[in-house]
Amino acid sequence: MLKVKVCGLRDNVAEVVGLKPDYIGFIFYPKSKRYVAELPAEEIRTIPRTIQKVGVFVDQELEEVMHKAERFQLNYIQLHGHESIEYCSTLKKMMNIGVIKVFSGNRLPDSGLLAAYGDSIDYYLFDTRNESYGGTGQKFDWTVIADLKLKKPIFLSGGIDLDDLERIHERGINIFAVDVNSKFEIEPGFKDINKIERLLEARKQICDVSN
């Protein structure tokens, strides 16, 4: 079944958790409009284990990332900056934690570089580029990943909306999960619960037809 990640949570976390998406993302990058700021660690730590907690970081010190991962009991670290293969590998080995590496922009690095990250991460995430890192609302060019052969599964982000699940399915784009953010919120950090419900229902219908 296609997985769903809701990213950029901050202001109505409990409501989103109640919908039971597969992954939820919290942005720990201070310059983001969706920075978690003073969100209590306990609110994140007590999220049911059936939902995977993802922390989003951008070119931050390894020690800071590891501290936040432990404090908030994160399941995955999503790296949205220029983190090296060595950085990703060190994080996985020292924390025994999942790593999602983001590659932004509709012109991806060459296949050799993408392949080189394969042994140091758990997932690739492809997204549009924005200096605020996340939630641009701009559509990612799906054609650039259509023929990729990678070692690890793909999260697809970048302006995904309700109608896109059906389009992705129809085009046969091989992805593990969709990652939604700005198209599913009322304001930065405050998610549109009704729209997320509709997204999860659309995912269910597509998967039921496929089976």
PDB file of C-alpha atoms in Angstrom:
ATOM      1  CA  MET A   1       0.000   0.000   0.000  1.00  0.00           C
ATOM      2  CA  LEU A   2       1.209   3.487  -0.859  1.00  0.00           C
ATOM      3  CA  LYS A   3       2.340   5.212   2.336  1.00  0.00           C
ATOM      4  CA  VAL A   4       1.418   8.762   3.364  1.00  0.00           C
ATOM      5  CA  LYS A   5       3.647  11.187   5.245  1.00  0.00           C
ATOM      6  CA  VAL A   6       2.217  14.427   6.600  1.00  0.00           C
ATOM      7  CA  CYS A   7       5.038  16.873   7.199  1.00  0.00           C
ATOM      8  CA  GLY A   8       5.391  20.259   8.876  1.00  0.00           C
ATOM      9  CA  LEU A   9       3.246  19.512  11.942  1.00  0.00           C
ATOM     10  CA  ARG A  10       3.190  21.902  14.878  1.00  0.00           C
ATOM     11  CA  ASP A  11      -0.164  23.357  15.955  1.00  0.00           C
ATOM     12  CA  ASN A  12      -2.749  20.538  15.783  1.00  0.00           C
ATOM     13  CA  VAL A  13      -0.589  17.467  16.164  1.00  0.00           C
ATOM     14  CA  ALA A  14      -3.117  15.359  18.093  1.00  0.00           C
ATOM     15  CA  GLU A  15      -5.769  15.792  15.401  1.00  0.00           C
ATOM     16  CA  VAL A  16      -3.413  14.621  12.668  1.00  0.00           C
ATOM     17  CA  VAL A  17      -2.196  11.704  14.785  1.00  0.00           C
ATOM     18  CA  GLY A  18      -5.833  10.676  15.207  1.00  0.00           C
ATOM     19  CA  LEU A  19      -6.070  10.144  11.440  1.00  0.00           C
ATOM     20  CA  LYS A  20      -3.232   7.584  11.602  1.00  0.00           C
ATOM     21  CA  PRO A  21      -1.015   8.538   8.665  1.00  0.00           C
ATOM     22  CA  ASP A  22       1.999   6.277   8.202  1.00  0.00           C
ATOM     23  CA  TYR A  23       4.606   8.989   8.833  1.00  0.00           C
ATOM     24  CA  ILE A  24       4.482  12.448  10.381  1.00  0.00           C
ATOM     25  CA  GLY A  25       7.206  15.053  10.070  1.00  0.00           C
ATOM     26  CA  PHE A  26       8.426  17.757  12.433  1.00  0.00           C
ATOM     27  CA  ILE A  27      10.741  20.493  11.179  1.00  0.00           C
ATOM     28  CA  PHE A  28      13.691  21.277  13.452  1.00  0.00           C
ATOM     29  CA  TYR A  29      15.161  23.912  11.148  1.00  0.00           C
ATOM     30  CA  PRO A  30      14.791  27.313  12.898  1.00  0.00           C
ATOM     31  CA  LYS A  31      14.404  29.309   9.665  1.00  0.00           C
ATOM     32  CA  SER A  32      11.360  27.309   8.553  1.00  0.00           C
ATOM     33  CA  LYS A  33       7.847  28.742   8.876  1.00  0.00           C
ATOM     34  CA  ARG A  34       6.908  25.366  10.352  1.00  0.00           C
ATOM     35  CA  TYR A  35       9.706  25.181  12.934  1.00  0.00           C
ATOM     36  CA  VAL A  36       8.500  23.206  15.949  1.00  0.00           C
ATOM     37  CA  ALA A  37       9.948  25.850  18.301  1.00  0.00           C
ATOM     38  CA  GLU A  38       8.560  25.198  21.798  1.00  0.00           C
ATOM     39  CA  LEU A  39       6.494  22.116  20.978  1.00  0.00           C
ATOM     40  CA  PRO A  40       6.796  19.911  24.109  1.00  0.00           C
ATOM     41  CA  ALA A  41       8.978  16.847  23.585  1.00  0.00           C
ATOM     42  CA  GLU A  42       6.423  14.746  25.435  1.00  0.00           C
ATOM     43  CA  GLU A  43       3.793  15.514  22.795  1.00  0.00           C
ATOM     44  CA  ILE A  44       5.997  13.887  20.171  1.00  0.00           C
ATOM     45  CA  ARG A  45       7.394  11.075  22.330  1.00  0.00           C
ATOM     46  CA  THR A  46       3.929   9.790  23.213  1.00  0.00           C
ATOM     47  CA  ILE A  47       2.722   9.433  19.608  1.00  0.00           C
ATOM     48  CA  PRO A  48       1.710   5.773  19.002  1.00  0.00           C
ATOM     49  CA  ARG A  49       4.455   3.526  17.666  1.00  0.00           C
ATOM     50  CA  THR A  50       2.317   2.648  14.662  1.00  0.00           C
ATOM     51  CA  ILE A  51       3.079   6.140  13.305  1.00  0.00           C
ATOM     52  CA  GLN A  52       6.690   6.802  12.337  1.00  0.00           C
ATOM     53  CA  LYS A  53       8.074  10.119  13.645  1.00  0.00           C
ATOM     54  CA  VAL A  54      10.388  11.989  11.272  1.00  0.00           C
ATOM     55  CA  GLY A  55      12.589  14.946  12.221  1.00  0.00           C
ATOM     56  CA  VAL A  56      13.574  17.321   9.414  1.00  0.00           C
ATOM     57  CA  PHE A  57      16.998  18.994   9.589  1.00  0.00           C
ATOM     58  CA  VAL A  58      19.027  21.211   7.241  1.00  0.00           C
ATOM     59  CA  ASP A  59      22.846  21.187   7.364  1.00  0.00           C
ATOM     60  CA  GLN A  60      22.827  21.095  11.154  1.00  0.00           C
ATOM     61  CA  GLU A  61      25.614  19.821  13.397  1.00  0.00           C
ATOM     62  CA  LEU A  62      25.587  16.067  13.801  1.00  0.00           C
ATOM     63  CA  GLU A  63      25.540  16.403  17.596  1.00  0.00           C
ATOM     64  CA  GLU A  64      22.447  18.617  17.474  1.00  0.00           C
ATOM     65  CA  VAL A  65      20.611  16.169  15.217  1.00  0.00           C
ATOM     66  CA  MET A  66      21.469  13.222  17.461  1.00  0.00           C
ATOM     67  CA  HIS A  67      20.382  15.138  20.569  1.00  0.00           C
ATOM     68  CA  LYS A  68      17.000  15.996  19.037  1.00  0.00           C
ATOM     69  CA  ALA A  69      16.538  12.447  17.762  1.00  0.00           C
ATOM     70  CA  GLU A  70      17.036  11.072  21.263  1.00  0.00           C
ATOM     71  CA  ARG A  71      15.050  13.748  23.074  1.00  0.00           C
ATOM     72  CA  PHE A  72      11.989  13.442  20.815  1.00  0.00           C
ATOM     73  CA  GLN A  73      12.417   9.673  20.241  1.00  0.00           C
ATOM     74  CA  LEU A  74      12.394  10.055  16.477  1.00  0.00           C
ATOM     75  CA  ASN A  75      12.229   7.047  14.170  1.00  0.00           C
ATOM     76  CA  TYR A  76      13.728   8.779  11.128  1.00  0.00           C
ATOM     77  CA  ILE A  77      15.933  11.743  10.338  1.00  0.00           C
ATOM     78  CA  GLN A  78      15.149  13.615   7.103  1.00  0.00           C
ATOM     79  CA  LEU A  79      18.132  15.540   5.770  1.00  0.00           C
ATOM     80  CA  HIS A  80      17.111  18.447   3.575  1.00  0.00           C
ATOM     81  CA  GLY A  81      20.449  20.174   3.039  1.00  0.00           C
ATOM     82  CA  HIS A  82      23.844  19.309   1.572  1.00  0.00           C
ATOM     83  CA  GLU A  83      24.647  16.488   3.971  1.00  0.00           C
ATOM     84  CA  SER A  84      27.386  14.192   2.692  1.00  0.00           C
ATOM     85  CA  ILE A  85      27.358  10.427   2.308  1.00  0.00           C
ATOM     86  CA  GLU A  86      29.699  10.232   5.304  1.00  0.00           C
ATOM     87  CA  TYR A  87      27.318  12.371   7.387  1.00  0.00           C
ATOM     88  CA  CYS A  88      24.391  10.055   6.580  1.00  0.00           C
ATOM     89  CA  SER A  89      26.428   6.937   7.278  1.00  0.00           C
ATOM     90  CA  THR A  90      27.703   8.256  10.598  1.00  0.00           C
ATOM     91  CA  LEU A  91      24.196   9.172  11.709  1.00  0.00           C
ATOM     92  CA  LYS A  92      22.872   5.699  10.927  1.00  0.00           C
ATOM     93  CA  LYS A  93      25.734   3.919  12.674  1.00  0.00           C
ATOM     94  CA  MET A  94      25.802   6.077  15.796  1.00  0.00           C
ATOM     95  CA  MET A  95      22.039   6.360  16.324  1.00  0.00           C
ATOM     96  CA  ASN A  96      20.717   3.166  14.715  1.00  0.00           C
ATOM     97  CA  ILE A  97      18.056   5.375  13.157  1.00  0.00           C
ATOM     98  CA  GLY A  98      16.441   5.569   9.725  1.00  0.00           C
ATOM     99  CA  VAL A  99      17.709   8.226   7.313  1.00  0.00           C
ATOM    100  CA  ILE A 100      15.734   9.922   4.536  1.00  0.00           C
ATOM    101  CA  LYS A 101      17.905  12.014   2.207  1.00  0.00           C
ATOM    102  CA  VAL A 102      16.224  14.802   0.268  1.00  0.00           C
ATOM    103  CA  PHE A 103      17.256  15.783  -3.240  1.00  0.00           C
ATOM    104  CA  SER A 104      15.617  19.043  -4.242  1.00  0.00           C
ATOM    105  CA  GLY A 105      14.996  20.623  -7.598  1.00  0.00           C
ATOM    106  CA  ASN A 106      13.609  19.259 -10.843  1.00  0.00           C
ATOM    107  CA  ARG A 107      17.102  18.639 -12.183  1.00  0.00           C
ATOM    108  CA  LEU A 108      18.428  15.776 -10.102  1.00  0.00           C
ATOM    109  CA  PRO A 109      22.097  14.885  -9.510  1.00  0.00           C
ATOM    110  CA  ASP A 110      23.571  12.330 -11.859  1.00  0.00           C
ATOM    111  CA  SER A 111      22.609   8.722 -11.250  1.00  0.00           C
ATOM    112  CA  GLY A 112      26.090   7.889  -9.978  1.00  0.00           C
ATOM    113  CA  LEU A 113      25.815  10.324  -7.079  1.00  0.00           C
ATOM    114  CA  LEU A 114      22.318   9.135  -6.220  1.00  0.00           C
ATOM    115  CA  ALA A 115      23.504   5.537  -6.246  1.00  0.00           C
ATOM    116  CA  ALA A 116      26.446   6.411  -4.000  1.00  0.00           C
ATOM    117  CA  TYR A 117      24.053   7.424  -1.207  1.00  0.00           C
ATOM    118  CA  GLY A 118      22.205   4.105  -1.405  1.00  0.00           C
ATOM    119  CA  ASP A 119      24.204   2.258   1.261  1.00  0.00           C
ATOM    120  CA  SER A 120      24.003   5.144   3.742  1.00  0.00           C
ATOM    121  CA  ILE A 121      20.277   5.925   3.732  1.00  0.00           C
ATOM    122  CA  ASP A 122      16.924   4.159   3.951  1.00  0.00           C
ATOM    123  CA  TYR A 123      14.885   6.312   1.557  1.00  0.00           C
ATOM    124  CA  TYR A 124      15.317   8.964  -1.098  1.00  0.00           C
ATOM    125  CA  LEU A 125      12.951  11.949  -1.073  1.00  0.00           C
ATOM    126  CA  PHE A 126      12.521  14.107  -4.170  1.00  0.00           C
ATOM    127  CA  ASP A 127      11.119  17.596  -3.765  1.00  0.00           C
ATOM    128  CA  THR A 128      11.052  21.039  -5.363  1.00  0.00           C
ATOM    129  CA  ARG A 129      13.599  23.588  -4.204  1.00  0.00           C
ATOM    130  CA  ASN A 130      12.929  26.513  -1.906  1.00  0.00           C
ATOM    131  CA  GLU A 131      15.214  28.473   0.407  1.00  0.00           C
ATOM    132  CA  SER A 132      12.778  27.953   3.299  1.00  0.00           C
ATOM    133  CA  TYR A 133      13.154  24.167   2.900  1.00  0.00           C
ATOM    134  CA  GLY A 134       9.754  22.569   2.674  1.00  0.00           C
ATOM    135  CA  GLY A 135       6.162  23.343   1.833  1.00  0.00           C
ATOM    136  CA  THR A 136       6.638  25.310  -1.381  1.00  0.00           C
ATOM    137  CA  GLY A 137       3.382  24.142  -2.973  1.00  0.00           C
ATOM    138  CA  GLN A 138       5.282  23.921  -6.269  1.00  0.00           C
ATOM    139  CA  LYS A 139       4.773  20.735  -8.288  1.00  0.00           C
ATOM    140  CA  PHE A 140       7.708  18.375  -8.664  1.00  0.00           C
ATOM    141  CA  ASP A 141       8.434  17.165 -12.182  1.00  0.00           C
ATOM    142  CA  TRP A 142       7.623  13.477 -11.837  1.00  0.00           C
ATOM    143  CA  THR A 143       9.144  12.621 -15.217  1.00  0.00           C
ATOM    144  CA  VAL A 144      12.680  13.029 -13.854  1.00  0.00           C
ATOM    145  CA  ILE A 145      12.260  10.021 -11.554  1.00  0.00           C
ATOM    146  CA  ALA A 146      10.185   7.800 -13.838  1.00  0.00           C
ATOM    147  CA  ASP A 147      13.147   5.721 -15.029  1.00  0.00           C
ATOM    148  CA  LEU A 148      15.377   5.858 -11.957  1.00  0.00           C
ATOM    149  CA  LYS A 149      16.825   2.561 -10.721  1.00  0.00           C
ATOM    150  CA  LEU A 150      17.807   3.099  -7.092  1.00  0.00           C
ATOM    151  CA  LYS A 151      18.839   0.869  -4.223  1.00  0.00           C
ATOM    152  CA  LYS A 152      16.292   2.323  -1.820  1.00  0.00           C
ATOM    153  CA  PRO A 153      12.594   3.329  -2.078  1.00  0.00           C
ATOM    154  CA  ILE A 154      11.368   6.837  -2.923  1.00  0.00           C
ATOM    155  CA  PHE A 155       9.272   9.401  -1.089  1.00  0.00           C
ATOM    156  CA  LEU A 156       7.730  11.887  -3.535  1.00  0.00           C
ATOM    157  CA  SER A 157       6.988  15.433  -2.409  1.00  0.00           C
ATOM    158  CA  GLY A 158       6.558  18.819  -4.037  1.00  0.00           C
ATOM    159  CA  GLY A 159       3.092  20.335  -4.278  1.00  0.00           C
ATOM    160  CA  ILE A 160       1.208  17.044  -4.079  1.00  0.00           C
ATOM    161  CA  ASP A 161      -2.563  17.581  -3.882  1.00  0.00           C
ATOM    162  CA  LEU A 162      -5.624  15.339  -3.633  1.00  0.00           C
ATOM    163  CA  ASP A 163      -5.926  14.667  -7.358  1.00  0.00           C
ATOM    164  CA  ASP A 164      -2.285  13.677  -7.673  1.00  0.00           C
ATOM    165  CA  LEU A 165      -2.630  10.241  -6.079  1.00  0.00           C
ATOM    166  CA  GLU A 166      -4.745   9.043  -8.984  1.00  0.00           C
ATOM    167  CA  ARG A 167      -2.368  10.616 -11.515  1.00  0.00           C
ATOM    168  CA  ILE A 168       0.643   8.976  -9.884  1.00  0.00           C
ATOM    169  CA  HIS A 169      -1.135   5.638  -9.937  1.00  0.00           C
ATOM    170  CA  GLU A 170      -2.220   5.995 -13.558  1.00  0.00           C
ATOM    171  CA  ARG A 171       1.294   6.877 -14.709  1.00  0.00           C
ATOM    172  CA  GLY A 172       2.732   3.880 -12.891  1.00  0.00           C
ATOM    173  CA  ILE A 173       5.352   5.945 -11.058  1.00  0.00           C
ATOM    174  CA  ASN A 174       7.124   3.583  -8.685  1.00  0.00           C
ATOM    175  CA  ILE A 175       7.225   5.315  -5.316  1.00  0.00           C
ATOM    176  CA  PHE A 176       6.992   4.106  -1.727  1.00  0.00           C
ATOM    177  CA  ALA A 177       5.210   7.126  -0.226  1.00  0.00           C
ATOM    178  CA  VAL A 178       3.828  10.589  -0.873  1.00  0.00           C
ATOM    179  CA  ASP A 179       4.933  13.420   1.392  1.00  0.00           C
ATOM    180  CA  VAL A 180       2.395  16.244   1.778  1.00  0.00           C
ATOM    181  CA  ASN A 181       2.703  19.583   3.494  1.00  0.00           C
ATOM    182  CA  SER A 182       1.571  23.023   2.332  1.00  0.00           C
ATOM    183  CA  LYS A 183      -1.345  21.819   0.186  1.00  0.00           C
ATOM    184  CA  PHE A 184      -2.855  20.224   3.282  1.00  0.00           C
ATOM    185  CA  GLU A 185      -2.801  23.051   5.775  1.00  0.00           C
ATOM    186  CA  ILE A 186      -4.813  26.111   6.699  1.00  0.00           C
ATOM    187  CA  GLU A 187      -1.699  28.060   7.628  1.00  0.00           C
ATOM    188  CA  PRO A 188       1.948  27.053   8.149  1.00  0.00           C
ATOM    189  CA  GLY A 189       2.042  24.370  10.831  1.00  0.00           C
ATOM    190  CA  PHE A 190      -1.749  24.065  11.163  1.00  0.00           C
ATOM    191  CA  LYS A 191      -3.041  21.154   9.081  1.00  0.00           C
ATOM    192  CA  ASP A 192      -6.371  20.857   7.279  1.00  0.00           C
ATOM    193  CA  ILE A 193      -7.845  17.763   8.917  1.00  0.00           C
ATOM    194  CA  ASN A 194     -10.690  17.367   6.446  1.00  0.00           C
ATOM    195  CA  LYS A 195      -8.332  17.407   3.492  1.00  0.00           C
ATOM    196  CA  ILE A 196      -5.960  14.892   5.072  1.00  0.00           C
ATOM    197  CA  GLU A 197      -8.932  12.593   5.717  1.00  0.00           C
ATOM    198  CA  ARG A 198      -9.851  12.817   2.049  1.00  0.00           C
ATOM    199  CA  LEU A 199      -6.267  12.062   1.043  1.00  0.00           C
ATOM    200  CA  LEU A 200      -6.151   8.923   3.184  1.00  0.00           C
ATOM    201  CA  GLU A 201      -9.506   7.800   1.806  1.00  0.00           C
ATOM    202  CA  ALA A 202      -8.300   8.375  -1.767  1.00  0.00           C
ATOM    203  CA  ARG A 203      -5.207   6.303  -1.004  1.00  0.00           C
ATOM    204  CA  LYS A 204      -7.396   3.496   0.329  1.00  0.00           C
ATOM    205  CA  GLN A 205      -9.622   3.499  -2.745  1.00  0.00           C
ATOM    206  CA  ILE A 206      -6.667   3.346  -5.111  1.00  0.00           C
ATOM    207  CA  CYS A 207      -5.109   0.484  -3.179  1.00  0.00           C
ATOM    208  CA  ASP A 208      -8.418  -1.408  -3.055  1.00  0.00           C
ATOM    209  CA  VAL A 209      -8.750  -1.155  -6.842  1.00  0.00           C
ATOM    210  CA  SER A 210      -5.157  -2.275  -7.323  1.00  0.00           C
ATOM    211  CA  ASN A 211      -5.722  -5.355  -5.197  1.00  0.00           C
TER     212      ASN A 211
END
